[in-house]
Tab-separated table of C-alpha atoms and ligand atoms in Angstrom:
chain	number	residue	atom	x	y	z
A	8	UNK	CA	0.000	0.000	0.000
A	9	UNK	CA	1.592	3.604	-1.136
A	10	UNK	CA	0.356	6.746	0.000
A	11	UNK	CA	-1.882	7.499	3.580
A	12	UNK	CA	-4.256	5.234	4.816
A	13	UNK	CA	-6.980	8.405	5.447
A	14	UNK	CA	-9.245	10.260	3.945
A	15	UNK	CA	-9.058	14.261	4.056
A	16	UNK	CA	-12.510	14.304	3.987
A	17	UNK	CA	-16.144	12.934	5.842
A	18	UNK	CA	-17.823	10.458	3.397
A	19	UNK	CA	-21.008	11.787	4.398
A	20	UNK	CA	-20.937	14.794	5.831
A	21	UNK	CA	-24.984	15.494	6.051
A	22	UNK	CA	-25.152	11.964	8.299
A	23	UNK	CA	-23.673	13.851	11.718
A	24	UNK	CA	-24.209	17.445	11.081
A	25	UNK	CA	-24.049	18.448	14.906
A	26	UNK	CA	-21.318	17.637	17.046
A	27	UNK	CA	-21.945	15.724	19.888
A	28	UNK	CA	-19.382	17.105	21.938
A	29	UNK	CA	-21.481	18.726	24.222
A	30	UNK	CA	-23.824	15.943	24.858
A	31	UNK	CA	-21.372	13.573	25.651
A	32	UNK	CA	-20.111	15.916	28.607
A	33	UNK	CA	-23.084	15.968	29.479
A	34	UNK	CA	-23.037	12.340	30.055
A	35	UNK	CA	-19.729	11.874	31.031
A	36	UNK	CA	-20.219	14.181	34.242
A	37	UNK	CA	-21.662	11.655	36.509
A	38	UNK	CA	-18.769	10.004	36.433
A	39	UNK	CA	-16.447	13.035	37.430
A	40	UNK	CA	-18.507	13.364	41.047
A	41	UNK	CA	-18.254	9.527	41.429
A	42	UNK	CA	-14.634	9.389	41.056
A	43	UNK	CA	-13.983	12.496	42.991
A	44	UNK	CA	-17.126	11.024	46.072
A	45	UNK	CA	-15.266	7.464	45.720
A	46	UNK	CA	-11.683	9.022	46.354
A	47	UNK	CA	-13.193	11.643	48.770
A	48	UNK	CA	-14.586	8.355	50.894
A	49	UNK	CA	-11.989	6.111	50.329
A	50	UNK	CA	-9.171	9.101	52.068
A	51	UNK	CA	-6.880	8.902	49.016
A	52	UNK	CA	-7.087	13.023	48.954
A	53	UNK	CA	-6.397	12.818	52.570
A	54	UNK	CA	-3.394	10.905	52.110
A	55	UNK	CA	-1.677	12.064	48.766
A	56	UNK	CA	-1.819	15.471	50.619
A	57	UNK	CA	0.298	14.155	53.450
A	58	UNK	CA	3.061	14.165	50.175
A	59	UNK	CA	4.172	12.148	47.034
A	60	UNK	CA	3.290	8.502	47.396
A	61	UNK	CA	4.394	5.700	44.790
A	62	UNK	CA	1.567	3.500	43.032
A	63	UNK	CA	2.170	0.933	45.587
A	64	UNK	CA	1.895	2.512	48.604
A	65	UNK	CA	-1.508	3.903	47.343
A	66	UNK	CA	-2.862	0.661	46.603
A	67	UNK	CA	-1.689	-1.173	49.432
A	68	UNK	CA	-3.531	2.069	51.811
A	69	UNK	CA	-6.406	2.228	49.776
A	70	UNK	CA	-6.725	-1.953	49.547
A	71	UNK	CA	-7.717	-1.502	46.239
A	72	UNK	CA	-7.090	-3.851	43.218
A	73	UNK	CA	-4.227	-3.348	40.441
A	74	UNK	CA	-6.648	-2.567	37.987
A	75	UNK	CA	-8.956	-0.368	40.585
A	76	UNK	CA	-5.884	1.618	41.505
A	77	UNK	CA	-4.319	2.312	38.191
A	78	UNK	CA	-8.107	3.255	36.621
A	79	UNK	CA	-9.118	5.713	39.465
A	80	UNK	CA	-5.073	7.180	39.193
A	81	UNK	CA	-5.276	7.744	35.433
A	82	UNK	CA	-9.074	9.622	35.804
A	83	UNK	CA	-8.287	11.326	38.667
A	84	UNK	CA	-4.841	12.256	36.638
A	85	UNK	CA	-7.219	13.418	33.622
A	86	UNK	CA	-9.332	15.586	36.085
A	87	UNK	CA	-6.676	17.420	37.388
A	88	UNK	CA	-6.951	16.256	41.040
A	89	UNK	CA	-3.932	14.147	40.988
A	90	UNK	CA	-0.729	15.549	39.861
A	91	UNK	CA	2.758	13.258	39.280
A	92	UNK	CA	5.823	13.943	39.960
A	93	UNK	CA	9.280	12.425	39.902
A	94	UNK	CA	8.629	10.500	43.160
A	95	UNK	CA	4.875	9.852	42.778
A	96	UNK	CA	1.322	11.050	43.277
A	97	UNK	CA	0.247	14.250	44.688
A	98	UNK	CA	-2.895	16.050	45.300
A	99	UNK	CA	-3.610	19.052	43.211
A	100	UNK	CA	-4.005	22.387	45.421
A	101	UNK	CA	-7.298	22.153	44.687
A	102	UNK	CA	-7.757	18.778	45.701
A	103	UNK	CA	-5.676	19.636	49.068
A	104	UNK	CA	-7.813	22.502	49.775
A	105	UNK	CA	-11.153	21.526	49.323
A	106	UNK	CA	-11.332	17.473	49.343
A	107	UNK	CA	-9.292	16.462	52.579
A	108	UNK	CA	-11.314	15.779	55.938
A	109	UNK	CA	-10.827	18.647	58.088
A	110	UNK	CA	-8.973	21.569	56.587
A	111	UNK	CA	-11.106	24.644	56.837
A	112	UNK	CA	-13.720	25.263	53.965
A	113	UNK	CA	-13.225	21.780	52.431
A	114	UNK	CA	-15.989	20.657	50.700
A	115	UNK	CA	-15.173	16.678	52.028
A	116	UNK	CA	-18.311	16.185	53.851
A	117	UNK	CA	-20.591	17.401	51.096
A	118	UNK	CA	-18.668	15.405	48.325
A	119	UNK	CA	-18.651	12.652	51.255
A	120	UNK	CA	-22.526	12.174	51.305
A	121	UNK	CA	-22.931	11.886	47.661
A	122	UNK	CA	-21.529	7.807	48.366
A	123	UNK	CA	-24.553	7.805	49.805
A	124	UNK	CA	-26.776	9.764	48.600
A	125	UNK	CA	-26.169	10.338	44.716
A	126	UNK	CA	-28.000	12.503	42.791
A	127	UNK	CA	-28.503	9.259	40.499
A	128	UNK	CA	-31.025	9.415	37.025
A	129	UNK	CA	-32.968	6.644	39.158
A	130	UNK	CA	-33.295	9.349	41.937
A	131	UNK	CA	-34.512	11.849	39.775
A	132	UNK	CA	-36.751	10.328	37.934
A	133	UNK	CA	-38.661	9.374	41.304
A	134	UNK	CA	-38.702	12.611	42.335
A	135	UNK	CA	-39.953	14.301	39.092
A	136	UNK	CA	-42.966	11.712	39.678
A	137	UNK	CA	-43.551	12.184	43.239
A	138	UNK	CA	-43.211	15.909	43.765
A	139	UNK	CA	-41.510	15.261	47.233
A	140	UNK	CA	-38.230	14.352	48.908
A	141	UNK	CA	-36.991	11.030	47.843
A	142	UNK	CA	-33.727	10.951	49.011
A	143	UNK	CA	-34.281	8.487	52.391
A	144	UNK	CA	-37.073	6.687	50.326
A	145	UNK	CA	-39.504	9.237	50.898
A	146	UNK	CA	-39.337	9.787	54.432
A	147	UNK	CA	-39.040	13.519	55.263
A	148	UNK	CA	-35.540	14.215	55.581
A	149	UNK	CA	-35.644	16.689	58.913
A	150	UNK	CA	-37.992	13.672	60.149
A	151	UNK	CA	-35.047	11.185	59.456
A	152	UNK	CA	-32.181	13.345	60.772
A	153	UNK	CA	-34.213	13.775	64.250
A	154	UNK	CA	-35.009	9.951	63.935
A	155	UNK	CA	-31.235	9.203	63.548
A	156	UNK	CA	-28.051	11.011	64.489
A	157	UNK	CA	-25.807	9.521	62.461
A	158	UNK	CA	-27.890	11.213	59.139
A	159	UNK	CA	-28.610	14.145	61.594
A	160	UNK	CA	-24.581	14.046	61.737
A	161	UNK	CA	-23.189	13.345	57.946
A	162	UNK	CA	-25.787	16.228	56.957
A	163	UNK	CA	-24.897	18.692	58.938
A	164	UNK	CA	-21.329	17.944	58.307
A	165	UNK	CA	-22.370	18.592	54.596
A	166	UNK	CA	-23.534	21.967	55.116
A	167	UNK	CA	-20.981	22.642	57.429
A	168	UNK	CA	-18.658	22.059	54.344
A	169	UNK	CA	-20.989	23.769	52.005
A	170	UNK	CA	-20.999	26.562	54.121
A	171	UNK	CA	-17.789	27.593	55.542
A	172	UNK	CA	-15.892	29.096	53.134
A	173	UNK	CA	-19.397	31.329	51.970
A	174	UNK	CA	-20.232	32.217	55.629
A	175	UNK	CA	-15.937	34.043	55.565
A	176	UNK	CA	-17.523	35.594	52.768
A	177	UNK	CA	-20.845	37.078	53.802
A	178	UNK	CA	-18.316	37.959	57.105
A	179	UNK	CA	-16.723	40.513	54.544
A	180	UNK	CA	-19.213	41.898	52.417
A	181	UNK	CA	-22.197	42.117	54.559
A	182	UNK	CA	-21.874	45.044	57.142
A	183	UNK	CA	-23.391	43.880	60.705
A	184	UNK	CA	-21.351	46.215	63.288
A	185	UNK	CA	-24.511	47.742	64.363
A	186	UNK	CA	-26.098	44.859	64.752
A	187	UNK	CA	-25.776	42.930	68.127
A	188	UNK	CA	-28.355	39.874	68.728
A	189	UNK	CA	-28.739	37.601	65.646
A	190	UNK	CA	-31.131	34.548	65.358
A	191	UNK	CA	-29.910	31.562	62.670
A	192	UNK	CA	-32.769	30.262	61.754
A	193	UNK	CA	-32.051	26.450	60.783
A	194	UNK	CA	-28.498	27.562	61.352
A	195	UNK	CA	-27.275	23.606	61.273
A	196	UNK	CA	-23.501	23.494	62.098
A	197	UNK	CA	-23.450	27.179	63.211
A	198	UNK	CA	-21.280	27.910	60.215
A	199	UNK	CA	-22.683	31.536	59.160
A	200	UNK	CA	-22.777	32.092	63.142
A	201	UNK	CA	-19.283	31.129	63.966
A	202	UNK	CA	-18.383	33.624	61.215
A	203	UNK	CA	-19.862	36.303	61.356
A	204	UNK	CA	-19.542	36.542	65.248
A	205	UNK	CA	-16.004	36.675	64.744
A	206	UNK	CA	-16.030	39.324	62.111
A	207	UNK	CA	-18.462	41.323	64.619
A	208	UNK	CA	-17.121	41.353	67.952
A	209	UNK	CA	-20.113	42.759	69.878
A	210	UNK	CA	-22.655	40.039	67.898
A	211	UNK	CA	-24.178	37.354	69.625
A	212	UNK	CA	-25.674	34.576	67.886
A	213	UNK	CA	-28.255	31.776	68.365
A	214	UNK	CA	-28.424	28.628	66.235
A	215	UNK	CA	-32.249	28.069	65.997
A	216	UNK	CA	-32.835	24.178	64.506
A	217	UNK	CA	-34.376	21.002	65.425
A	218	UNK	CA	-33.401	19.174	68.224
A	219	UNK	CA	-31.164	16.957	66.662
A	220	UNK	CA	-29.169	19.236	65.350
A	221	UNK	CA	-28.351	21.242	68.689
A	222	UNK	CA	-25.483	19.538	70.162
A	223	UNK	CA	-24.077	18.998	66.810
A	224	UNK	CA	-23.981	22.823	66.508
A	225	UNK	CA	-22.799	23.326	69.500
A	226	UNK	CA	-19.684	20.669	68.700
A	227	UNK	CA	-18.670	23.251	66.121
A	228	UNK	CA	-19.355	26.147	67.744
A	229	UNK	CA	-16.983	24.896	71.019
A	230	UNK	CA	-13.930	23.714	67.953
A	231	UNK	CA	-14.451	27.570	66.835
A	232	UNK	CA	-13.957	28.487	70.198
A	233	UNK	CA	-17.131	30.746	69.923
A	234	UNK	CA	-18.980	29.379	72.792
A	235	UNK	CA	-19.205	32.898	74.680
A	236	UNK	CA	-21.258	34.385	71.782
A	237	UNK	CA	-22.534	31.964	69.752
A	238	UNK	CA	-25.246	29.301	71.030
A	239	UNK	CA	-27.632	26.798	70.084
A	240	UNK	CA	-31.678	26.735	71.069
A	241	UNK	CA	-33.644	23.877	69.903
A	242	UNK	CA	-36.831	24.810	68.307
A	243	UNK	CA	-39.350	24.101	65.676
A	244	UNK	CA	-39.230	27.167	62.760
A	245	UNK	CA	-43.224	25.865	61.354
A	246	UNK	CA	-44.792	24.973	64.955
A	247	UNK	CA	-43.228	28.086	66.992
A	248	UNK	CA	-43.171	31.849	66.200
A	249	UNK	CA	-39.291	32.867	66.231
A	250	UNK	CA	-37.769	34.172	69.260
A	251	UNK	CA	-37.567	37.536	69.647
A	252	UNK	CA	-35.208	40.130	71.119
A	253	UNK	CA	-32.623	39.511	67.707
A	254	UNK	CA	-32.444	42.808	66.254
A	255	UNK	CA	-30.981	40.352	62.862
A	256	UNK	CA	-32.389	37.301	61.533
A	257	UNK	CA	-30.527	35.246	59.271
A	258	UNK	CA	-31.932	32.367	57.089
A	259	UNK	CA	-28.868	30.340	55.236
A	260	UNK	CA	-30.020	28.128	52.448
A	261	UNK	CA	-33.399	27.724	54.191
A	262	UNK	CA	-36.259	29.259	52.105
A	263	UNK	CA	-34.398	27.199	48.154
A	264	UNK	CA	-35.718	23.743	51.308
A	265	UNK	CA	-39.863	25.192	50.990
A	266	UNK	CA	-42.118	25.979	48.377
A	267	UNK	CA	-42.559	30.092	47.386
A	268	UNK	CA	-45.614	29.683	49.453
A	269	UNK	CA	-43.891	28.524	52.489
A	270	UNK	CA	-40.933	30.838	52.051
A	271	UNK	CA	-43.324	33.574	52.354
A	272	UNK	CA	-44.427	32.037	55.703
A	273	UNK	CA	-41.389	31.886	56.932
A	274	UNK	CA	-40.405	35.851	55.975
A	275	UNK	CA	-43.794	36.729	57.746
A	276	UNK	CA	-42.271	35.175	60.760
A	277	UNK	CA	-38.985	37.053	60.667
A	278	UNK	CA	-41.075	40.463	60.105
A	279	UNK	CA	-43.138	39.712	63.276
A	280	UNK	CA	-39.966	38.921	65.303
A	281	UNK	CA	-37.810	41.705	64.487
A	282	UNK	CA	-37.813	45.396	66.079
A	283	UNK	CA	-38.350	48.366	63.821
A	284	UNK	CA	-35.099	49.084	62.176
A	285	UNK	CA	-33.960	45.357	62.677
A	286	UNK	CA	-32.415	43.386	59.358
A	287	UNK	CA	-33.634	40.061	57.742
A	288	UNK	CA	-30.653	38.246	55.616
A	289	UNK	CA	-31.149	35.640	53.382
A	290	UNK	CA	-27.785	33.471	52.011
A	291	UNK	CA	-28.252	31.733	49.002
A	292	UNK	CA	-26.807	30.646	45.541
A	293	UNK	CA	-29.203	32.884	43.697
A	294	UNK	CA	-30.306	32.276	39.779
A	295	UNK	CA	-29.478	35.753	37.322
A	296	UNK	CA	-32.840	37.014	36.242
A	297	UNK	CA	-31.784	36.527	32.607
A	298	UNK	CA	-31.328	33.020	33.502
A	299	UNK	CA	-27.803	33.693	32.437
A	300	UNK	CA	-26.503	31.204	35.161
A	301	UNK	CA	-24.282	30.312	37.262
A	302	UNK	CA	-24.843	26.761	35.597
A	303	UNK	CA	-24.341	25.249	39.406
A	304	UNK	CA	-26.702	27.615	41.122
A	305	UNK	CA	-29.412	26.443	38.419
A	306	UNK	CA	-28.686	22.905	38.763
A	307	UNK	CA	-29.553	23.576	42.630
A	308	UNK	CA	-32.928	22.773	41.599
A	309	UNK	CA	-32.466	18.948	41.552
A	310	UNK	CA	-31.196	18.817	44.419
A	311	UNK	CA	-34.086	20.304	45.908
A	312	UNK	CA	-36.382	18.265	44.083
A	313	UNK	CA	-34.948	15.071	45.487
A	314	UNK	CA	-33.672	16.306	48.778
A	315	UNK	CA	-36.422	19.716	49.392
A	316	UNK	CA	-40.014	20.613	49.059
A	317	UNK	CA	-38.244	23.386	46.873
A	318	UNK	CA	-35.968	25.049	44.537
A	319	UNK	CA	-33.469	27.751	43.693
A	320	UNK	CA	-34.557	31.538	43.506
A	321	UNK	CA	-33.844	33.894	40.900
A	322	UNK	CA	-32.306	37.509	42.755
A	323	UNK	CA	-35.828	39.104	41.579
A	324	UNK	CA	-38.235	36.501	43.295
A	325	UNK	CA	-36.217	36.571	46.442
A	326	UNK	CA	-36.132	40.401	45.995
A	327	UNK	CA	-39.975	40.487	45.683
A	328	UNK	CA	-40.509	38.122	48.368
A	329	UNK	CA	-39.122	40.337	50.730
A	330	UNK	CA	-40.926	43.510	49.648
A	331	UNK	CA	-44.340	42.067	49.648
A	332	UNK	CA	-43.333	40.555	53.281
A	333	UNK	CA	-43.039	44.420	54.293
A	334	UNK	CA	-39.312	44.816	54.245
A	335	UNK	CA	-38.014	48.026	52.492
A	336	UNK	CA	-34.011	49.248	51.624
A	337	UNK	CA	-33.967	45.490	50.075
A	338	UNK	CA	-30.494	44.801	48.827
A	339	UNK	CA	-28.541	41.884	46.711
A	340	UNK	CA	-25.174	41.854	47.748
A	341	UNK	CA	-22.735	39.440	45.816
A	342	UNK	CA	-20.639	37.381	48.894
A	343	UNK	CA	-17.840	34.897	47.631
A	344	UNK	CA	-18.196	32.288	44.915
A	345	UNK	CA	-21.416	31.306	43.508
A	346	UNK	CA	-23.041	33.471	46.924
A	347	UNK	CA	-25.340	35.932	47.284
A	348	UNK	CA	-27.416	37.636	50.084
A	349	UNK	CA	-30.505	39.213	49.955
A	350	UNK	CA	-30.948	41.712	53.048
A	351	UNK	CA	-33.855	44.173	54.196
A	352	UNK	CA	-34.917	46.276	56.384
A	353	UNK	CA	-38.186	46.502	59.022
A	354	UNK	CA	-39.644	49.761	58.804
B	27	SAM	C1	-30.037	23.350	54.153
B	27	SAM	S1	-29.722	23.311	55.873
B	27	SAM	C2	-29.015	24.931	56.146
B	27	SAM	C3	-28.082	24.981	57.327
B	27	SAM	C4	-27.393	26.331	57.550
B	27	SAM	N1	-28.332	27.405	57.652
B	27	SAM	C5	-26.352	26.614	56.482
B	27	SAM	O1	-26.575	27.463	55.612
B	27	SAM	O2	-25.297	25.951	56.521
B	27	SAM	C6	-31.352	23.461	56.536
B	27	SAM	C7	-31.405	23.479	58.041
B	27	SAM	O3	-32.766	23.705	58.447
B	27	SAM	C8	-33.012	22.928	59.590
B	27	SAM	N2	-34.463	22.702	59.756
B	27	SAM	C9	-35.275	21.912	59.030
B	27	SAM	N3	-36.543	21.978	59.501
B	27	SAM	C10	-36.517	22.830	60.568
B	27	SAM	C11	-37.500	23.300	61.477
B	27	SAM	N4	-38.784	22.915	61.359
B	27	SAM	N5	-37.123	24.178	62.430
B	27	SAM	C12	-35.825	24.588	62.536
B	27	SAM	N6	-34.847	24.169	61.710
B	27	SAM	C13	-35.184	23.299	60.731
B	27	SAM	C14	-32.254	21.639	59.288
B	27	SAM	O4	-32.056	20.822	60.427
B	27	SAM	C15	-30.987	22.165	58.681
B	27	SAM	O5	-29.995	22.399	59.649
């Protein structure tokens, strides 16, 4: 045979007009968050950030197979989460920072839960049926976690992850020196508490959550070393009206957990609660009203449908809820990230 084996052209062009690039990472995603929740659970991050390790030390840690080990290497290679070098294996910085147990706004325990509770097709197309939280077989979750600590645990650990890093940022951007008694409504691991009562010296906060949750908070709160100003109080935000004498209420990722309807409950509440002149804050990964993105604050809504009773808000409907709740001087204030708050005030 003379000459290249290769055409410089498509036979058929018309068959495949459209690339299906963008489809197939689509597809392909899934198996980025299993790789990264598999390595996450099995501590490889953990211990490839301790430095290099050789092939064999990782597989005889992680007890995984020849095959296993040199598969999940070469992906998590691909991805960008392992590096080598001359001596080995290596976490990224990335990797380091945000997918080791323990270092401070790693996102390990959220990544964590997804072993065990994956956002699988299966899982969504229950939920898209059933119009309610699937993800403990369609138990209601806040049910479940006061049922059993060790879900009440690995969830708040979650948020506790999720929230960190945002709570440092609403710490910086949002300005709370006047402000000096602030209730947390569903305030889980205390993680916007513990923040912004260090920012704000003179602040005192109160975690406000289900019972459950309490001496989990208060577990963080004593490792922040904020136990002087920064509390738990178990409590019941549907069956009881809020405690009062908070001159700030704060409600972090609680109304994208409740229908519109409910959210609008729950904003009632705060306006009841709070003195003239006093501040409602609302922390969220808001939607653009253009629905412009950000891709992963729009893709909040699945979780929601198989985790929530609710979804992600656009900046205008949170906006709007707020104003028709009474609330005036109503603000948007980018935070850090993919972050927003929404804050008003109580004429
Ligand atoms: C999505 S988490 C948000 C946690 C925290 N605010 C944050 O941003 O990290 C929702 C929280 O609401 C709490 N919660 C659910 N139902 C509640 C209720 N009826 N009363 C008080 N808290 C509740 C949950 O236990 C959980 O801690």
């Amino acid at each position: 045979m003379t000459g290249p084996a290769r055409r410089e052209e498509r036979l058929d062009p018309e068959r495949f007009p459209i690339d299906d690039k963008r489809v197939y990472d689509a597809y392909i995603a899934g198996r980025k968050s299993a790789a990264i929740a598999a390595a996450v659970r099995a501590g490889l991050f953990d211990l490839l950030a301790g430095g290099a390790c050789s092939f064999g030390h990782i597989q005889s840690e992680m007890g995984w197979s020849l095959r296993g080990t040199r598969s999940m290497l070469d992906a998590l290679v691909a991805l960008g989460f392992v590096e080598v070098l001359a001596d080995g294996f290596t976490a990224s910085a990335d990797a380091a920072a945000y997918l080791t147990r323990g270092a401070e706004g790693s996102l390990w325990g959220l990544v964590d839960m997804e072993v065990d509770s994956f956002l699988s097709p299966a899982a969504l197309l229950e939920a898209l049926t059933k119009d309610k939280a699937t993800v403990y077989g369609g138990e209601d979750p806040w049910a479940a976690h006061e049922a059993d600590p060790v879900k009440a645990r690995a969830f708040t650990a979650a948020m506790h992850s999720v929230s960190e890093r945002p709570a440092a940022g609403v710490a910086e951007r949002l300005d709370l020196t006047s402000a000096r008694r602030l209730l947390d409504v569903g305030g889980g691991s205390g993680a916007l508490s513990i923040a912004l009562a260090k920012a704000n010296p003179e602040l005192e906060c109160v975690i406000w959550d289900i019972p459950a949750v309490c001496p989990i908070a208060n577990e963080y709160v004593q490792a922040a070393g904020c136990e002087g100003r920064v509390r738990s109080q178990p409590g019941d935000m549907f069956a009881e009206d809020y405690p009062t004498g908070f001159d700030t209420v704060l409600l972090s990722q609680i109304l994208h957990d409740w229908s519109f309807d409910t959210g609008a409950g729950l904003v009632a509440k705060a306006f009841a609660a709070l003195p003239p002149g006093g501040r409602i804050v609302i922390h969220e990964k808001l939607v653009e009203d253009d629905d412009s993105g950000p891709l992963a604050n729009q893709l909040v809504h699945l979780d929601m449908l198989v985790w929530t009773e609710g979804q992600q808000y656009r900046v205008s409907e949170l906006t709007d809820l707020l104003e028709r709740g009474g609330f005036t001087h109503v603000e948007r204030l980018r935070t850090a990230g993919y972050w927003s708050v929404v804050h008003g005030l109580k004429p």
